Amino acid sequence: MRRGSIIQIAAIAIIAAAIGTAVALLIPWLPTAAGKEADRIDFVYWFTTVIAIAVFAVVIAVLIYSIWKFRAPSPDDWEDGPPIHGHTKLEIVWTAIPAVLVTAISIVSAVVLAQNGQAGPDPLLVKVHAQQFAWEFTYPNGKKYGFMTVPAGRSVKLELNSTDVIHSFWVPQLSQKQDAVPGITTSIIVTPTKVGTYPIICTELCGLGHSLMRSHIDVVTPAHYTAWVKQGGSSTTSPGLAVFQSNGCGSCHTFTPAGSTGKIGPDLDDLKAEAARAKVPLTAFVHQSIVDPAAYLEPGYSDAMPHIFGEQLSAAQLDQLVHYLVSGAK
Ligand code: CUA
């Protein structure tokens, strides 16, 4: 091959690599990593992406060069090109290079997988109970919550189970995912490093309320965590708001005190007017609408709200939620 051709192919490859790199870097593909495991998984992504960009650049360069140099000189040219038989050296090269790359990716992935299965010293053990359509987190002192509070920098070992169908625990910023399966206990380790609040999302289609099966994890400083445990581990938000948020009420309903703007269900800011139309006293109306949503349907709305909250919420949570909604209703 002439030296000029190699320079031309290299030039096309550099342009293709630059475009591939720009697409990889300029678009925020991944959530911001907030844990040790997520940092390692991101490393595997980037390691693989660099290899993929290199392969892409070479393939595109050869393709464009071939189309450009070996095109038919005129539309009337139907002559065959010269017959070429196999090129053993070339075949060895294009088999050996991918073999080396795939082996490198396997080794890096296996190391990360092994590291991500290791808890640091003194992990915090949290039992996670999943059911249609809510999460429950039991702490070492036996207290149960609908959300998680954990200290930054300490490994958290989650032991998951489910009462009904398969669910899956996922916090995008912590990267790790694990199924909650009826009848067996599964586990994962997350080591949050960045203080903040992140969503806990069920990532296994588990029924009608799957999209509502959300909670949140508060990652706080170790000092804040110690104080949280000492003061009895209550939510930093009001208990009613916590129930409202962890059951995803705001994704369908507007309610100004909770800062939610959902438009699928009736506006909860108008609860008083709605109770009047239903001819039910306000507190009883709110209670009834949660437990038996079809008892009264606001004009213009269908029976779309899941009929699960009567069973899913404990009596205390239901009281907290009703109280919260009634006190915020205009
Ligand atoms: Cu639980 Cu999807």
Short mmCIF file of C-alpha atoms and ligand atoms in Angstrom, two decimals:
data_model
loop_
_atom_site.label_atom_id
_atom_site.label_comp_id
_atom_site.label_asym_id
_atom_site.label_seq_id
_atom_site.Cartn_x
_atom_site.Cartn_y
_atom_site.Cartn_z
CA MET A 1 0.00 0.00 0.00
CA ARG A 2 1.26 3.43 -0.84
CA ARG A 3 2.28 5.73 1.95
CA GLY A 4 -0.22 8.31 0.67
CA SER A 5 -3.13 5.87 1.14
CA ILE A 6 -2.12 5.14 4.71
CA ILE A 7 -2.03 8.85 5.50
CA GLN A 8 -5.48 9.29 3.92
CA ILE A 9 -6.97 6.38 5.88
CA ALA A 10 -5.37 7.69 9.08
CA ALA A 11 -6.82 11.16 8.47
CA ILE A 12 -10.35 9.75 8.03
CA ALA A 13 -9.86 7.60 11.16
CA ILE A 14 -8.84 10.65 13.22
CA ILE A 15 -11.94 12.56 12.09
CA ALA A 16 -14.19 9.55 12.88
CA ALA A 17 -12.55 9.17 16.30
CA ALA A 18 -13.04 12.88 17.00
CA ILE A 19 -16.76 12.62 16.14
CA GLY A 20 -17.11 9.46 18.28
CA THR A 21 -15.30 11.14 21.19
CA ALA A 22 -17.49 14.24 20.94
CA VAL A 23 -20.68 12.12 21.03
CA ALA A 24 -19.33 10.20 24.03
CA LEU A 25 -18.22 13.27 26.00
CA LEU A 26 -20.69 16.02 25.09
CA ILE A 27 -23.87 14.06 25.83
CA PRO A 28 -24.37 13.27 29.55
CA TRP A 29 -25.06 9.54 29.10
CA LEU A 30 -24.59 8.45 32.68
CA PRO A 31 -26.08 9.79 35.93
CA THR A 32 -23.51 11.43 38.19
CA ALA A 33 -21.89 8.59 40.13
CA ALA A 34 -22.43 8.95 43.90
CA GLY A 35 -20.90 5.72 45.15
CA LYS A 36 -17.72 3.63 44.99
CA GLU A 37 -19.39 0.85 43.01
CA ALA A 38 -20.80 3.39 40.54
CA ASP A 39 -17.32 4.88 40.03
CA ARG A 40 -15.96 1.44 39.15
CA ILE A 41 -18.85 0.64 36.81
CA ASP A 42 -18.38 4.02 35.10
CA PHE A 43 -14.72 3.13 34.62
CA VAL A 44 -15.72 -0.08 32.81
CA TYR A 45 -18.09 1.96 30.61
CA TRP A 46 -15.36 4.41 29.66
CA PHE A 47 -12.74 1.68 29.17
CA THR A 48 -15.12 -0.11 26.75
CA THR A 49 -16.13 3.17 25.09
CA VAL A 50 -12.51 4.08 24.27
CA ILE A 51 -12.02 0.67 22.63
CA ALA A 52 -15.32 0.99 20.77
CA ILE A 53 -14.36 4.44 19.44
CA ALA A 54 -11.01 3.10 18.17
CA VAL A 55 -12.68 0.16 16.38
CA PHE A 56 -15.37 2.49 14.97
CA ALA A 57 -12.72 4.89 13.64
CA VAL A 58 -10.73 2.16 11.86
CA VAL A 59 -13.82 0.52 10.32
CA ILE A 60 -15.29 3.85 9.14
CA ALA A 61 -11.92 4.94 7.70
CA VAL A 62 -11.47 1.75 5.66
CA LEU A 63 -15.10 1.87 4.55
CA ILE A 64 -15.00 5.50 3.39
CA TYR A 65 -11.57 5.04 1.75
CA SER A 66 -12.83 1.96 -0.18
CA ILE A 67 -16.01 3.67 -1.36
CA TRP A 68 -14.02 6.67 -2.44
CA LYS A 69 -11.02 4.97 -4.16
CA PHE A 70 -12.62 1.84 -5.57
CA ARG A 71 -15.88 3.28 -6.86
CA ALA A 72 -16.82 2.56 -10.52
CA PRO A 73 -15.20 5.24 -12.72
CA SER A 74 -18.43 5.75 -14.70
CA PRO A 75 -22.04 4.50 -14.54
CA ASP A 76 -21.42 2.42 -17.70
CA ASP A 77 -18.47 0.55 -16.19
CA TRP A 78 -19.70 -3.01 -15.48
CA GLU A 79 -16.24 -4.60 -15.46
CA ASP A 80 -15.34 -6.87 -12.52
CA GLY A 81 -12.49 -5.90 -10.25
CA PRO A 82 -9.39 -8.11 -9.98
CA PRO A 83 -10.13 -11.46 -8.22
CA ILE A 84 -8.52 -11.45 -4.77
CA HIS A 85 -8.19 -14.53 -2.55
CA GLY A 86 -7.66 -14.62 1.20
CA HIS A 87 -4.88 -12.68 2.94
CA THR A 88 -3.66 -14.88 5.80
CA LYS A 89 -1.65 -12.18 7.59
CA LEU A 90 -4.55 -9.75 7.53
CA GLU A 91 -6.96 -12.41 8.81
CA ILE A 92 -4.67 -13.28 11.71
CA VAL A 93 -4.40 -9.59 12.63
CA TRP A 94 -8.15 -8.93 12.55
CA THR A 95 -8.79 -12.00 14.67
CA ALA A 96 -5.99 -11.41 17.17
CA ILE A 97 -6.73 -7.73 17.89
CA PRO A 98 -10.43 -8.23 18.79
CA ALA A 99 -9.48 -11.31 20.86
CA VAL A 100 -7.04 -9.18 22.88
CA LEU A 101 -9.62 -6.35 23.30
CA VAL A 102 -12.44 -8.69 24.38
CA THR A 103 -10.10 -10.43 26.85
CA ALA A 104 -9.08 -7.05 28.30
CA ILE A 105 -12.75 -6.04 28.73
CA SER A 106 -13.53 -9.38 30.44
CA ILE A 107 -10.64 -9.01 32.87
CA VAL A 108 -11.53 -5.42 33.79
CA SER A 109 -15.24 -6.38 34.20
CA ALA A 110 -14.43 -9.43 36.33
CA VAL A 111 -12.21 -7.36 38.65
CA VAL A 112 -14.92 -4.69 39.06
CA LEU A 113 -17.63 -7.32 39.61
CA ALA A 114 -15.52 -8.94 42.34
CA GLN A 115 -14.72 -5.58 43.99
CA ASN A 116 -18.36 -4.49 43.89
CA GLY A 117 -19.34 -7.64 45.79
CA GLN A 118 -17.01 -6.74 48.69
CA ALA A 119 -18.38 -4.68 51.59
CA GLY A 120 -15.97 -2.33 53.32
CA PRO A 121 -15.29 -2.82 57.05
CA ASP A 122 -18.40 -2.67 59.29
CA PRO A 123 -21.16 -2.51 56.67
CA LEU A 124 -24.59 -1.18 57.64
CA LEU A 125 -27.05 -4.04 57.21
CA VAL A 126 -30.48 -3.02 55.86
CA LYS A 127 -33.20 -5.54 55.09
CA VAL A 128 -35.23 -4.55 52.06
CA HIS A 129 -38.73 -5.83 51.70
CA ALA A 130 -40.45 -5.33 48.35
CA GLN A 131 -44.11 -5.82 47.60
CA GLN A 132 -46.60 -4.45 45.07
CA PHE A 133 -45.94 -1.48 45.07
CA ALA A 134 -43.77 -0.23 47.90
CA TRP A 135 -40.36 -0.57 49.52
CA GLU A 136 -39.79 -1.15 53.21
CA PHE A 137 -36.37 -0.83 54.82
CA THR A 138 -35.60 -2.46 58.17
CA TYR A 139 -32.60 -1.11 60.06
CA PRO A 140 -30.38 -3.07 62.51
CA ASN A 141 -32.36 -1.65 65.47
CA GLY A 142 -35.55 -3.18 64.04
CA LYS A 143 -37.09 0.13 62.91
CA LYS A 144 -38.85 0.12 59.55
CA TYR A 145 -38.95 2.96 57.04
CA GLY A 146 -40.41 3.67 53.62
CA PHE A 147 -37.15 5.37 52.60
CA MET A 148 -33.44 5.03 53.41
CA THR A 149 -31.03 7.24 55.33
CA VAL A 150 -27.37 6.22 55.15
CA PRO A 151 -24.01 7.76 56.04
CA ALA A 152 -21.62 8.69 53.21
CA GLY A 153 -18.47 6.59 53.02
CA ARG A 154 -19.83 3.46 54.72
CA SER A 155 -20.76 0.30 52.83
CA VAL A 156 -24.42 -0.65 53.04
CA LYS A 157 -25.31 -4.29 52.62
CA LEU A 158 -28.88 -4.71 51.42
CA GLU A 159 -30.63 -8.05 51.88
CA LEU A 160 -33.67 -8.17 49.64
CA ASN A 161 -36.81 -10.26 49.55
CA SER A 162 -40.31 -9.97 48.15
CA THR A 163 -43.74 -11.22 49.17
CA ASP A 164 -45.42 -11.34 45.77
CA VAL A 165 -43.58 -10.99 42.45
CA ILE A 166 -40.05 -10.10 41.34
CA HIS A 167 -39.06 -6.48 41.91
CA SER A 168 -35.65 -4.91 41.45
CA PHE A 169 -33.80 -2.35 43.57
CA TRP A 170 -32.03 0.41 41.66
CA VAL A 171 -30.54 3.78 42.50
CA PRO A 172 -29.16 5.16 39.22
CA GLN A 173 -26.48 7.25 40.97
CA LEU A 174 -25.26 4.16 42.88
CA SER A 175 -25.38 1.94 39.74
CA GLN A 176 -25.89 -1.42 41.48
CA LYS A 177 -29.12 -3.31 40.69
CA GLN A 178 -30.51 -6.38 42.37
CA ASP A 179 -33.73 -8.34 42.03
CA ALA A 180 -35.99 -8.94 45.05
CA VAL A 181 -37.33 -12.45 44.52
CA PRO A 182 -40.09 -14.20 46.50
CA GLY A 183 -38.75 -17.13 48.52
CA ILE A 184 -35.05 -16.28 48.44
CA THR A 185 -32.84 -13.59 49.89
CA THR A 186 -30.58 -11.71 47.49
CA SER A 187 -28.05 -9.05 48.43
CA ILE A 188 -26.06 -6.15 47.04
CA ILE A 189 -23.56 -3.70 48.43
CA VAL A 190 -23.65 0.02 47.85
CA THR A 191 -21.11 2.47 49.25
CA PRO A 192 -22.52 5.98 48.78
CA THR A 193 -19.84 8.67 48.79
CA LYS A 194 -21.71 11.88 47.83
CA VAL A 195 -24.19 13.52 50.20
CA GLY A 196 -27.55 14.03 48.53
CA THR A 197 -31.01 12.55 47.95
CA TYR A 198 -31.38 10.00 45.17
CA PRO A 199 -34.39 8.07 43.88
CA ILE A 200 -34.91 4.38 44.64
CA ILE A 201 -36.65 2.91 41.60
CA CYS A 202 -38.22 -0.49 41.03
CA THR A 203 -36.65 -1.61 37.78
CA GLU A 204 -38.52 -4.86 37.18
CA LEU A 205 -42.02 -4.66 35.63
CA CYS A 206 -44.07 -5.91 38.59
CA GLY A 207 -47.69 -4.95 37.86
CA LEU A 208 -49.96 -1.97 37.33
CA GLY A 209 -48.30 0.16 40.00
CA HIS A 210 -44.72 -0.56 38.86
CA SER A 211 -44.07 3.02 37.79
CA LEU A 212 -45.21 4.26 41.22
CA MET A 213 -42.91 1.91 43.13
CA ARG A 214 -40.42 4.53 44.12
CA SER A 215 -38.76 5.75 47.26
CA HIS A 216 -35.63 7.73 48.04
CA ILE A 217 -32.27 7.38 49.74
CA ASP A 218 -30.85 10.25 51.80
CA VAL A 219 -27.05 10.08 51.87
CA VAL A 220 -25.91 12.21 54.83
CA THR A 221 -22.65 12.91 56.62
CA PRO A 222 -21.61 10.31 59.25
CA ALA A 223 -22.26 12.88 62.03
CA HIS A 224 -25.72 13.64 60.65
CA TYR A 225 -26.43 9.91 60.45
CA THR A 226 -25.42 9.33 64.09
CA ALA A 227 -27.69 12.19 65.11
CA TRP A 228 -30.52 10.78 62.97
CA VAL A 229 -30.25 7.37 64.68
CA LYS A 230 -30.06 9.01 68.14
CA GLN A 231 -33.16 11.14 67.65
CA GLY A 232 -35.07 7.98 66.76
CA GLY A 233 -34.52 7.98 63.04
CA SER A 234 -37.54 9.94 61.99
CA SER A 235 -37.82 11.43 58.57
CA THR A 236 -36.35 14.88 58.12
CA THR A 237 -39.58 15.73 56.31
CA SER A 238 -43.06 15.55 57.90
CA PRO A 239 -44.33 11.95 58.12
CA GLY A 240 -47.31 12.71 55.87
CA LEU A 241 -45.09 14.26 53.20
CA ALA A 242 -42.80 11.23 53.39
CA VAL A 243 -45.78 8.91 52.75
CA PHE A 244 -46.91 11.20 49.91
CA GLN A 245 -43.46 11.16 48.31
CA SER A 246 -42.57 7.51 48.79
CA ASN A 247 -45.86 6.41 47.21
CA GLY A 248 -45.39 8.64 44.21
CA CYS A 249 -48.64 10.60 44.78
CA GLY A 250 -47.05 13.70 43.22
CA SER A 251 -46.43 11.99 39.89
CA CYS A 252 -50.21 12.07 39.24
CA HIS A 253 -51.51 14.86 41.52
CA THR A 254 -50.79 18.52 41.91
CA PHE A 255 -50.42 19.49 45.58
CA THR A 256 -48.77 22.82 46.30
CA PRO A 257 -47.56 22.00 49.87
CA ALA A 258 -45.59 19.03 48.42
CA GLY A 259 -44.41 21.03 45.41
CA SER A 260 -45.94 18.44 43.07
CA THR A 261 -47.46 19.26 39.69
CA GLY A 262 -48.88 15.92 38.43
CA LYS A 263 -51.78 16.31 36.00
CA ILE A 264 -53.09 12.73 35.64
CA GLY A 265 -55.39 12.80 38.68
CA PRO A 266 -57.50 15.54 40.28
CA ASP A 267 -55.76 18.61 41.74
CA LEU A 268 -55.37 18.00 45.49
CA ASP A 269 -55.23 21.73 46.12
CA ASP A 270 -59.00 21.67 45.42
CA LEU A 271 -59.82 18.89 47.90
CA LYS A 272 -62.39 21.01 49.76
CA ALA A 273 -64.43 21.75 46.63
CA GLU A 274 -64.13 18.11 45.56
CA ALA A 275 -65.34 16.87 48.98
CA ALA A 276 -68.29 19.26 48.71
CA ARG A 277 -69.20 17.89 45.28
CA ALA A 278 -68.95 14.33 46.66
CA LYS A 279 -71.09 15.41 49.66
CA VAL A 280 -68.67 13.75 52.09
CA PRO A 281 -66.94 15.54 55.01
CA LEU A 282 -63.36 16.49 54.06
CA THR A 283 -61.39 14.04 56.25
CA ALA A 284 -63.69 11.13 55.42
CA PHE A 285 -63.55 12.10 51.75
CA VAL A 286 -59.73 12.09 51.65
CA HIS A 287 -59.61 8.75 53.47
CA GLN A 288 -62.20 7.22 51.15
CA SER A 289 -60.50 8.53 48.02
CA ILE A 290 -57.21 6.83 48.99
CA VAL A 291 -58.67 3.51 50.15
CA ASP A 292 -61.50 3.24 47.62
CA PRO A 293 -60.67 5.62 44.75
CA ALA A 294 -63.75 4.66 42.68
CA ALA A 295 -66.26 5.58 45.43
CA TYR A 296 -66.42 9.09 44.02
CA LEU A 297 -64.91 10.10 40.68
CA GLU A 298 -64.28 13.75 40.04
CA PRO A 299 -65.98 14.83 36.75
CA GLY A 300 -63.53 14.44 33.86
CA TYR A 301 -61.48 11.72 35.57
CA SER A 302 -61.67 7.95 35.17
CA ASP A 303 -61.05 5.20 37.71
CA ALA A 304 -57.31 5.34 37.02
CA MET A 305 -55.84 5.46 40.52
CA PRO A 306 -54.43 2.11 41.70
CA HIS A 307 -56.71 0.41 44.26
CA ILE A 308 -53.70 -0.64 46.29
CA PHE A 309 -53.13 2.03 48.88
CA GLY A 310 -55.73 0.72 51.34
CA GLU A 311 -53.71 -2.46 51.67
CA GLN A 312 -50.29 -1.06 51.03
CA LEU A 313 -50.28 1.73 53.61
CA SER A 314 -50.19 0.87 57.29
CA ALA A 315 -52.97 2.41 59.42
CA ALA A 316 -50.44 4.91 60.78
CA GLN A 317 -49.20 5.88 57.30
CA LEU A 318 -52.77 6.30 56.08
CA ASP A 319 -53.56 8.58 59.04
CA GLN A 320 -50.39 10.62 58.41
CA LEU A 321 -51.23 10.98 54.73
CA VAL A 322 -54.88 11.95 55.35
CA HIS A 323 -53.84 14.46 58.01
CA TYR A 324 -51.19 15.90 55.70
CA LEU A 325 -53.61 16.31 52.79
CA VAL A 326 -56.44 17.73 54.92
CA SER A 327 -54.16 20.27 56.61
CA GLY A 328 -52.79 21.41 53.23
CA ALA A 329 -56.18 21.54 51.44
CA LYS A 330 -57.50 24.96 50.55
CU1 CUA B 1 -41.90 -3.43 41.83
CU2 CUA B 1 -41.71 -2.77 39.51
#
